[in-house]
Short mmCIF file of C-alpha atoms and ligand atoms in Angstrom, two decimals:
data_model
loop_
_atom_site.label_atom_id
_atom_site.label_comp_id
_atom_site.label_asym_id
_atom_site.label_seq_id
_atom_site.Cartn_x
_atom_site.Cartn_y
_atom_site.Cartn_z
CA MET A 84 8.97 9.22 11.75
CA THR A 85 6.64 6.52 11.43
CA LEU A 86 4.17 6.62 8.57
CA LYS A 87 1.84 4.00 7.85
CA PRO A 88 -0.26 3.60 4.54
CA PRO A 89 -3.82 2.78 4.56
CA PRO A 90 -4.82 -0.82 4.90
CA LEU A 91 -5.50 -3.29 1.99
CA ARG A 92 -9.08 -3.55 0.97
CA ASN A 93 -11.12 -6.43 2.20
CA ASP A 94 -11.99 -7.74 -1.34
CA CYS A 95 -8.52 -7.44 -2.61
CA PHE A 96 -8.12 -11.12 -3.16
CA SER A 97 -11.38 -11.71 -4.94
CA LEU A 98 -11.34 -13.47 -8.33
CA PRO A 99 -13.14 -12.18 -11.44
CA ALA A 100 -16.72 -14.11 -11.84
CA GLY A 101 -16.50 -17.66 -13.49
CA VAL A 102 -12.93 -18.18 -12.86
CA ASP A 103 -12.33 -22.01 -12.23
CA TRP A 104 -8.71 -23.30 -12.19
CA THR A 105 -6.59 -20.33 -12.35
CA PRO A 106 -3.28 -20.47 -14.24
CA VAL A 107 -0.03 -19.64 -12.08
CA ASP A 108 0.60 -16.60 -14.07
CA GLU A 109 -2.68 -15.30 -13.71
CA ALA A 110 -2.93 -15.73 -10.05
CA LEU A 111 0.44 -14.20 -9.81
CA SER A 112 -0.81 -11.15 -11.87
CA LEU A 113 -3.74 -10.69 -9.71
CA LEU A 114 -1.56 -10.71 -6.53
CA ARG A 115 0.69 -8.18 -8.29
CA ALA A 116 -2.14 -5.97 -9.25
CA ARG A 117 -3.92 -6.00 -5.80
CA LEU A 118 -0.86 -5.74 -3.31
CA ARG A 119 1.35 -3.02 -2.20
CA ALA A 120 3.60 -1.77 0.44
CA VAL A 121 1.83 -1.84 3.92
CA VAL A 122 4.55 -0.81 6.10
CA GLY A 123 5.64 2.32 7.38
CA GLN A 124 8.99 4.14 7.05
CA GLU A 125 11.90 5.32 9.29
CA ALA A 126 15.35 6.82 8.85
CA VAL A 127 17.97 4.62 10.13
CA PRO A 128 21.89 5.20 10.28
CA LEU A 129 23.83 3.61 7.53
CA SER A 130 25.16 1.18 10.09
CA ALA A 131 21.52 -0.37 10.58
CA ALA A 132 20.59 -0.08 6.66
CA VAL A 133 21.91 -3.18 5.07
CA GLY A 134 19.32 -5.53 3.99
CA ARG A 135 16.54 -2.88 4.52
CA VAL A 136 14.25 -1.68 1.70
CA LEU A 137 14.72 1.82 0.46
CA ALA A 138 11.48 3.95 0.90
CA ALA A 139 12.73 6.78 -1.19
CA ASP A 140 15.15 7.47 -3.99
CA VAL A 141 18.56 8.32 -2.47
CA ILE A 142 19.92 11.55 -3.70
CA ALA A 143 23.82 12.28 -3.68
CA GLN A 144 24.32 15.40 -1.38
CA ARG A 145 27.85 15.68 -2.56
CA ALA A 146 29.89 14.80 -5.84
CA ASN A 147 32.12 11.78 -5.77
CA PRO A 148 34.92 12.76 -6.04
CA PRO A 149 34.31 16.25 -4.64
CA GLN A 150 37.35 17.87 -6.02
CA PRO A 151 39.61 16.87 -8.91
CA ASN A 152 42.24 14.79 -7.38
CA THR A 153 45.08 12.68 -8.42
CA ALA A 154 45.02 8.96 -8.82
CA VAL A 155 48.56 8.25 -8.26
CA ASP A 156 51.74 9.42 -6.29
CA GLY A 157 53.78 11.82 -8.75
CA TYR A 158 54.19 15.30 -9.78
CA GLY A 159 51.51 17.84 -10.92
CA PHE A 160 51.70 20.61 -13.42
CA ALA A 161 49.37 22.68 -15.75
CA GLY A 162 48.52 21.41 -19.12
CA ALA A 163 49.65 18.69 -21.35
CA VAL A 164 53.32 17.97 -22.42
CA PRO A 165 54.52 16.98 -26.13
CA GLU A 166 56.86 14.26 -26.86
CA GLY A 167 60.55 14.54 -25.96
CA ALA A 168 62.64 15.54 -22.71
CA HIS A 169 61.20 17.94 -20.21
CA VAL A 170 62.67 19.59 -17.04
CA MET A 171 60.58 21.31 -14.63
CA PRO A 172 61.29 23.16 -11.32
CA LEU A 173 59.42 22.12 -8.17
CA VAL A 174 57.59 24.40 -6.03
CA PRO A 175 58.30 24.00 -2.44
CA GLY A 176 55.83 21.84 -0.28
CA ARG A 177 53.62 19.16 -1.47
CA ALA A 178 49.97 18.32 -1.88
CA ALA A 179 48.63 15.14 0.05
CA ALA A 180 45.31 13.39 0.76
CA GLY A 181 43.39 15.42 3.19
CA LEU A 182 45.93 18.23 3.20
CA ALA A 183 44.78 20.84 0.64
CA TYR A 184 47.82 22.77 -0.77
CA ARG A 185 47.14 26.38 -0.31
CA GLY A 186 48.99 28.08 -2.88
CA ALA A 187 48.80 28.00 -6.57
CA VAL A 188 51.36 26.33 -8.94
CA PRO A 189 52.62 28.49 -11.77
CA ALA A 190 52.58 27.52 -15.39
CA GLY A 191 55.90 25.46 -16.05
CA GLN A 192 56.59 24.35 -12.69
CA ALA A 193 55.53 21.13 -10.79
CA ILE A 194 54.55 19.87 -7.27
CA ARG A 195 55.08 16.92 -5.39
CA ILE A 196 51.64 15.20 -5.13
CA LEU A 197 50.26 12.00 -3.50
CA THR A 198 47.30 9.73 -4.26
CA GLY A 199 43.86 11.22 -3.34
CA ALA A 200 45.16 14.60 -3.04
CA ALA A 201 43.02 17.42 -4.44
CA LEU A 202 44.84 19.06 -7.24
CA PRO A 203 46.28 22.47 -6.20
CA ALA A 204 45.33 25.54 -8.23
CA GLY A 205 47.19 25.42 -11.53
CA VAL A 206 47.72 21.67 -11.66
CA GLU A 207 45.78 19.68 -14.40
CA THR A 208 48.02 16.82 -15.23
CA VAL A 209 50.08 14.35 -13.00
CA ILE A 210 53.17 12.24 -13.90
CA LEU A 211 53.95 8.89 -12.21
CA GLU A 212 56.82 9.18 -9.75
CA GLU A 213 58.22 6.07 -11.42
CA ASP A 214 58.52 8.07 -14.69
CA VAL A 215 60.55 10.96 -13.17
CA THR A 216 64.16 11.49 -12.37
CA LEU A 217 64.12 13.54 -9.28
CA GLY A 218 67.01 16.35 -9.05
CA THR A 219 67.59 19.11 -6.58
CA GLY A 220 64.46 21.20 -6.92
CA GLU A 221 63.50 19.97 -10.19
CA ILE A 222 62.23 16.90 -12.02
CA ALA A 223 63.18 15.33 -15.52
CA PHE A 224 60.87 13.23 -17.65
CA ARG A 225 59.64 12.15 -21.13
CA GLY A 226 56.53 13.27 -22.84
CA PRO A 227 54.04 12.99 -24.26
CA LEU A 228 51.44 13.20 -21.46
CA LYS A 229 47.74 14.06 -22.26
CA LEU A 230 45.91 16.73 -20.38
CA GLY A 231 44.58 15.44 -17.26
CA ALA A 232 46.50 12.19 -17.01
CA ASN A 233 46.51 10.28 -14.09
CA THR A 234 43.80 12.40 -12.42
CA ARG A 235 40.09 11.97 -11.54
CA LYS A 236 37.64 14.61 -12.56
CA ALA A 237 35.16 16.06 -9.73
CA GLY A 238 31.77 14.26 -10.09
CA GLU A 239 33.23 11.61 -12.39
CA ASP A 240 31.78 8.98 -10.42
CA VAL A 241 28.67 10.66 -8.91
CA ALA A 242 27.22 14.29 -9.51
CA ALA A 243 25.48 15.94 -6.56
CA GLY A 244 21.94 15.40 -7.01
CA ASP A 245 21.97 12.27 -9.03
CA VAL A 246 19.72 9.56 -7.91
CA ILE A 247 22.20 7.02 -6.49
CA LEU A 248 19.72 4.35 -5.27
CA PRO A 249 16.20 4.03 -6.32
CA ALA A 250 13.30 3.49 -3.82
CA GLY A 251 12.52 -0.30 -3.50
CA ARG A 252 16.13 -1.43 -3.43
CA VAL A 253 17.33 -3.77 -0.74
CA VAL A 254 20.46 -2.13 0.58
CA THR A 255 23.79 -3.85 0.16
CA PRO A 256 27.19 -3.41 1.69
CA ALA A 257 28.39 -1.65 -1.61
CA ASP A 258 25.33 0.66 -1.41
CA LEU A 259 26.58 1.81 2.07
CA ALA A 260 30.06 2.80 0.45
CA LEU A 261 28.24 4.77 -2.22
CA ALA A 262 25.73 6.55 0.16
CA ALA A 263 28.69 7.53 2.59
CA ALA A 264 30.77 8.93 -0.40
CA ALA A 265 27.80 10.83 -1.43
CA GLY A 266 27.51 12.63 1.99
CA LEU A 267 24.62 10.56 3.43
CA SER A 268 24.62 9.28 7.18
CA ASP A 269 20.96 8.13 7.20
CA LEU A 270 18.65 6.27 4.85
CA VAL A 271 14.87 6.30 4.60
CA VAL A 272 13.91 2.80 4.80
CA TYR A 273 10.52 0.77 5.12
CA LEU A 274 9.93 -0.78 8.43
CA PRO A 275 10.42 -4.56 8.17
CA LEU A 276 7.33 -6.59 6.87
CA ARG A 277 6.42 -8.62 10.02
CA VAL A 278 5.18 -12.09 8.76
CA GLY A 279 3.60 -14.33 11.29
CA VAL A 280 3.97 -18.12 10.84
CA LEU A 281 1.34 -20.20 12.41
CA SER A 282 0.96 -24.02 12.23
CA THR A 283 -2.39 -25.75 12.46
CA GLY A 284 -3.24 -29.43 13.17
CA ASP A 285 -4.13 -31.51 16.25
CA GLU A 286 -1.33 -33.99 15.25
CA LEU A 287 1.36 -31.51 15.50
CA ARG A 288 4.08 -31.59 18.34
CA GLU A 289 7.04 -29.11 19.00
CA ALA A 290 10.41 -30.41 18.15
CA GLY A 291 12.07 -31.99 21.33
CA ASP A 292 8.73 -32.79 22.68
CA ALA A 293 7.53 -36.38 23.36
CA ALA A 294 5.28 -37.64 20.54
CA ALA A 295 2.58 -40.23 20.91
CA PRO A 296 1.71 -42.55 18.22
CA GLY A 297 -0.35 -40.67 15.62
CA GLN A 298 1.68 -37.40 16.23
CA ILE A 299 4.16 -35.56 14.32
CA TYR A 300 6.75 -32.83 14.56
CA ASP A 301 5.82 -29.53 13.23
CA ALA A 302 8.21 -29.40 10.44
CA ASN A 303 6.76 -26.45 8.52
CA ARG A 304 7.11 -23.74 11.08
CA PRO A 305 10.96 -23.80 11.48
CA MET A 306 11.31 -24.04 7.71
CA LEU A 307 9.04 -21.04 6.88
CA LEU A 308 10.34 -18.87 9.78
CA ALA A 309 13.84 -19.33 8.46
CA LEU A 310 12.80 -18.87 4.79
CA LEU A 311 10.99 -15.55 5.73
CA GLY A 312 14.28 -14.28 7.36
CA GLN A 313 16.29 -15.10 4.15
CA MET A 314 13.60 -13.19 2.22
CA GLY A 315 14.16 -10.05 4.05
CA ALA A 316 10.86 -10.23 6.20
CA ARG A 317 10.88 -10.18 9.99
CA PRO A 318 9.56 -13.59 10.94
CA VAL A 319 7.09 -13.88 13.83
CA ASP A 320 6.44 -17.07 15.47
CA LEU A 321 2.68 -17.31 16.20
CA GLY A 322 3.09 -21.00 17.50
CA ARG A 323 0.82 -23.79 16.91
CA VAL A 324 -3.05 -24.19 17.31
CA PRO A 325 -4.89 -27.38 17.27
CA ASP A 326 -7.87 -27.90 14.98
CA ASP A 327 -10.33 -25.89 16.88
CA ARG A 328 -12.05 -22.81 15.29
CA ASP A 329 -12.14 -20.80 18.58
CA ALA A 330 -8.52 -21.34 19.27
CA LEU A 331 -7.67 -20.22 15.74
CA ARG A 332 -9.98 -17.24 15.85
CA ALA A 333 -8.34 -16.25 19.15
CA ARG A 334 -4.81 -16.59 17.58
CA PHE A 335 -5.79 -14.47 14.59
CA ASP A 336 -7.13 -11.69 16.68
CA SER A 337 -4.05 -11.49 18.93
CA ALA A 338 -1.80 -11.54 16.01
CA ARG A 339 -3.11 -8.80 14.38
CA ALA A 340 -1.21 -6.28 16.68
CA GLU A 341 2.08 -8.24 15.97
CA VAL A 342 2.12 -8.96 12.30
CA ASP A 343 1.52 -7.31 8.87
CA VAL A 344 0.92 -10.63 7.16
CA ILE A 345 -0.05 -14.13 8.50
CA LEU A 346 1.23 -17.44 6.85
CA THR A 347 -0.71 -20.50 8.18
CA SER A 348 0.01 -24.07 7.19
CA GLY A 349 -2.35 -26.84 7.34
CA GLY A 350 -6.30 -27.05 7.33
CA ALA A 351 -6.83 -24.85 4.31
CA SER A 352 -8.79 -27.22 2.02
CA ALA A 353 -12.45 -28.34 2.30
CA GLY A 354 -12.22 -31.22 4.66
CA ASP A 355 -14.08 -31.62 8.12
CA GLU A 356 -10.90 -30.65 10.08
CA ASP A 357 -9.98 -27.84 7.61
CA HIS A 358 -10.78 -24.94 10.15
CA VAL A 359 -8.39 -22.41 8.58
CA SER A 360 -10.53 -22.34 5.56
CA ALA A 361 -13.72 -22.54 7.32
CA LEU A 362 -12.82 -19.76 9.70
CA LEU A 363 -11.69 -17.63 7.08
CA ARG A 364 -14.76 -18.32 5.02
CA GLU A 365 -16.94 -17.50 7.86
CA SER A 366 -15.30 -14.16 8.92
CA GLY A 367 -12.16 -13.34 6.75
CA ALA A 368 -13.39 -12.67 3.17
CA LEU A 369 -11.93 -15.79 2.17
CA GLN A 370 -11.04 -16.27 -1.44
CA GLU A 371 -9.93 -19.81 -2.27
CA TRP A 372 -7.64 -19.94 -5.22
CA ARG A 373 -7.97 -23.04 -7.18
CA ILE A 374 -4.60 -22.69 -9.03
CA ALA A 375 -3.62 -25.04 -11.68
CA LEU A 376 -0.57 -25.91 -9.72
CA LYS A 377 1.05 -29.08 -8.52
CA PRO A 378 2.16 -29.56 -5.74
CA GLY A 379 -0.37 -26.97 -4.02
CA ARG A 380 -4.13 -27.60 -3.15
CA PRO A 381 -6.37 -24.67 -3.10
CA LEU A 382 -4.26 -21.70 -1.70
CA ALA A 383 -6.46 -19.88 0.55
CA LEU A 384 -6.30 -16.06 0.65
CA ALA A 385 -8.09 -13.98 2.96
CA MET A 386 -8.24 -10.55 4.99
CA TRP A 387 -8.37 -11.04 8.90
CA ASP A 388 -9.46 -7.54 9.98
CA GLY A 389 -7.15 -5.74 7.64
CA VAL A 390 -4.35 -8.47 7.76
CA PRO A 391 -3.68 -10.52 4.50
CA VAL A 392 -3.71 -14.43 5.42
CA PHE A 393 -2.02 -16.84 3.16
CA GLY A 394 -3.50 -20.24 4.02
CA LEU A 395 -0.71 -22.69 2.75
CA PRO A 396 -1.32 -26.39 2.38
CA GLY A 397 -0.26 -28.60 5.49
CA ASN A 398 2.16 -30.91 3.37
CA PRO A 399 5.62 -29.50 3.80
CA VAL A 400 6.47 -29.72 0.02
CA ALA A 401 3.38 -27.83 -1.07
CA ALA A 402 3.80 -25.41 1.81
CA LEU A 403 7.39 -24.58 0.62
CA VAL A 404 6.50 -24.38 -3.10
CA CYS A 405 3.32 -22.19 -2.43
CA THR A 406 5.57 -19.92 -0.11
CA LEU A 407 8.22 -19.55 -2.97
CA ILE A 408 6.03 -19.11 -5.79
CA PHE A 409 3.14 -16.97 -4.30
CA ALA A 410 4.11 -15.62 -0.82
CA ARG A 411 7.56 -14.59 -2.04
CA PRO A 412 6.55 -11.96 -4.53
CA ALA A 413 3.59 -10.85 -2.41
CA ILE A 414 6.01 -10.36 0.49
CA GLY A 415 8.29 -8.32 -1.57
CA LEU A 416 5.38 -5.93 -2.86
CA MET A 417 4.03 -5.73 0.71
CA ALA A 418 7.58 -4.85 2.10
CA GLY A 419 8.18 -2.14 -0.48
CA SER A 420 10.71 -3.97 -2.50
CA GLY A 421 8.56 -4.49 -5.33
CA TRP A 422 7.43 -7.61 -7.48
CA HIS A 423 10.19 -10.43 -7.40
CA SER A 424 10.61 -12.81 -10.14
CA PRO A 425 12.91 -15.62 -9.49
CA GLN A 426 15.82 -16.09 -11.80
CA GLY A 427 15.77 -19.37 -13.59
CA PHE A 428 18.13 -21.22 -16.03
CA ASP A 429 17.19 -23.35 -18.88
CA LEU A 430 19.28 -26.65 -18.82
CA PRO A 431 18.76 -30.10 -20.19
CA ALA A 432 16.63 -32.54 -18.25
CA GLY A 433 18.37 -35.33 -16.66
CA PHE A 434 14.94 -37.18 -16.31
CA ALA A 435 11.95 -38.27 -18.07
CA LYS A 436 8.27 -37.30 -17.02
CA ARG A 437 4.71 -37.38 -18.15
CA LYS A 438 2.51 -34.67 -16.88
CA LYS A 439 -0.95 -33.37 -17.55
CA PRO A 440 -0.96 -30.36 -19.82
CA GLY A 441 -2.72 -27.29 -18.59
CA ARG A 442 -0.99 -27.29 -15.20
CA ARG A 443 2.20 -26.00 -13.92
CA GLU A 444 4.29 -28.49 -12.04
CA TYR A 445 7.25 -27.80 -9.65
CA LEU A 446 9.53 -30.68 -8.79
CA ARG A 447 12.29 -30.80 -6.39
CA ALA A 448 15.66 -30.53 -8.33
CA ARG A 449 19.22 -29.97 -8.49
CA VAL A 450 21.81 -29.78 -11.06
CA ARG A 451 24.62 -32.24 -11.63
CA ASP A 452 27.01 -32.29 -14.59
CA GLY A 453 24.99 -29.67 -16.38
CA ARG A 454 21.77 -31.59 -16.23
CA VAL A 455 18.82 -31.16 -13.90
CA GLU A 456 17.88 -34.10 -11.57
CA VAL A 457 14.60 -34.53 -9.91
CA PHE A 458 13.94 -36.03 -6.50
CA LYS A 459 13.02 -39.90 -6.80
CA SER A 460 9.67 -39.35 -5.39
CA GLU A 461 7.00 -36.61 -5.87
CA GLY A 462 5.29 -37.47 -2.65
CA SER A 463 4.38 -34.30 -1.14
CA GLY A 464 5.04 -35.42 2.46
CA ARG A 465 8.67 -36.28 1.61
CA ILE A 466 10.63 -33.84 3.56
CA SER A 467 13.95 -35.51 2.68
CA GLY A 468 13.50 -34.40 -1.14
CA LEU A 469 13.12 -30.92 -0.01
CA SER A 470 16.37 -30.97 1.72
CA TRP A 471 18.03 -33.03 -1.15
CA ALA A 472 16.88 -30.55 -3.55
CA GLU A 473 18.87 -27.32 -4.34
CA GLY A 474 16.04 -25.75 -6.12
CA LEU A 475 12.78 -26.44 -8.16
CA VAL A 476 12.45 -27.39 -11.77
CA GLU A 477 9.26 -25.45 -13.24
CA LEU A 478 7.38 -27.43 -15.91
CA GLY A 479 5.47 -25.09 -17.87
CA ASP A 480 1.58 -25.36 -18.04
CA ALA A 481 1.69 -26.55 -21.57
CA ALA A 482 4.47 -29.25 -21.25
CA ALA A 483 3.17 -33.00 -21.29
CA ASP A 484 5.97 -35.31 -22.13
CA ILE A 485 9.44 -34.28 -20.96
CA GLN A 486 12.39 -36.42 -22.32
CA PRO A 487 16.03 -36.52 -21.00
CA GLY A 488 17.88 -33.77 -22.77
CA ASP A 489 14.82 -31.45 -23.24
CA ARG A 490 15.54 -27.98 -21.87
CA VAL A 491 13.61 -27.18 -18.56
CA ARG A 492 13.71 -24.26 -16.18
CA PHE A 493 15.66 -24.66 -12.93
CA ILE A 494 15.10 -22.08 -10.26
CA PRO A 495 17.90 -22.41 -7.41
CA TYR A 496 16.36 -21.80 -3.92
CA GLY A 497 18.71 -18.84 -3.57
CA SER A 498 16.78 -17.08 -6.22
CA PHE A 499 13.92 -16.86 -3.96
CA THR A 500 15.90 -15.06 -1.05
CA LEU A 501 17.94 -12.05 -0.86
P1 LIG B 114 -3.75 -30.42 6.01
O1 LIG B 114 -3.45 -29.49 5.05
O2 LIG B 114 -4.06 -29.85 7.36
O3 LIG B 114 -4.85 -31.36 5.67
O4 LIG B 114 -2.31 -31.34 6.11
C1 LIG B 114 -1.90 -32.04 5.18
C2 LIG B 114 -0.73 -33.09 5.69
O5 LIG B 114 0.24 -32.06 5.98
C3 LIG B 114 -1.02 -34.06 6.62
O6 LIG B 114 -0.38 -34.97 6.70
C4 LIG B 114 -0.65 -33.12 7.85
O7 LIG B 114 -0.19 -33.91 9.20
C5 LIG B 114 0.76 -32.54 7.50
N1 LIG B 114 1.13 -31.33 7.92
C6 LIG B 114 0.35 -30.31 8.34
N2 LIG B 114 1.06 -29.20 8.89
C7 LIG B 114 2.39 -29.73 9.21
C8 LIG B 114 3.42 -29.15 9.85
N3 LIG B 114 3.44 -28.03 10.31
N4 LIG B 114 4.43 -30.06 9.68
C9 LIG B 114 4.51 -31.16 9.06
N5 LIG B 114 3.37 -31.73 8.43
C10 LIG B 114 2.19 -30.87 8.68
MG1 LIG B 115 -4.63 -30.50 9.32
#
């Protein structure tokens, strides 16, 4: 089964007229309103389903437990027993897990029963074997014991027909246990969202290659490819292209068949060598979003022949922040897992900072001794700070003067991944 929804509209990134600097939350609402799942569906066996996104609600085919059974090793009989001493004759045979007892147990008699065994006809209550004295063909024990003690009711966990997992959920190992117990062998999931990562810039070289003066190694591509994998997407390496419009056009055209979304880094602003934005303006229905965000110069959003393109800034810090803040939730929607809001924690600041009100800022941060520390430099080329950090601190649009001890929102990197 391969079902593919219709492509996104070409104008799906356009901003309302008159918009200048767009607040982050507004930009996110626009993305949320415009994007939706763009991937087809397939049925996969449980063994291949972990980490995939459910394309439909999963319905229990069978109750769990399917029959009433015993939660302990012991002896089963009908009804409850009052306080005091009791002696009951045992019926011959026993009930064990997987071996249903064929006969019925008459009232006033008991049967040997082992954990997980379906309750034989006539059995409603089980007494623990530790609480029984075993004689020849009979048991003695003390009450009281409530009706149904030490048993599990049919369907007490899951009833047949229940929705056990909702569409859009990313399947976990525990979900596999639930689905298997409820009688499912296959799950209908979305095809992985294929996200292409392309680096642009004449100065870039591949890690391991010789680099002449003026050349730098492509740092964004390995980072973004790995990050996308951790976000549940299928990363597709589209390599590097120089600052050349024809080469870029050719790469976009050939990528169309391989990917559902493209992330580029570099060349996205309005300079002479910013060929990504120039080309997308020419033929990709480009919308430059001037987002009130630091770090992150204009984020270029475009449609290349039906494929959404996120033109990220080249600076590694800005590329990472824009990917986490904008591409992450967009990717979730397009992959079918819904809008993703990262979970942050409000903690006291371990730093002081003055910032411009009216603009959201994200700083490289980590938590030590319950306080949020920030990296010593805000330079957007400082890759060592990305690696030093364990997350981002989010300074709200309105914040201006942050003092040590003020509460700030820390978002661990792990909140952006699966
Ligand atoms: P750009 O957005 O193309 O103007 O690039 C901004 C800065 O980021 C420049 O210093 C670039 O050399 C640098 N840059 C662009 N792409 C990468 C990359 N893939 N890896 C490391 N640095 C990059
Ligand atoms: Mg460049």
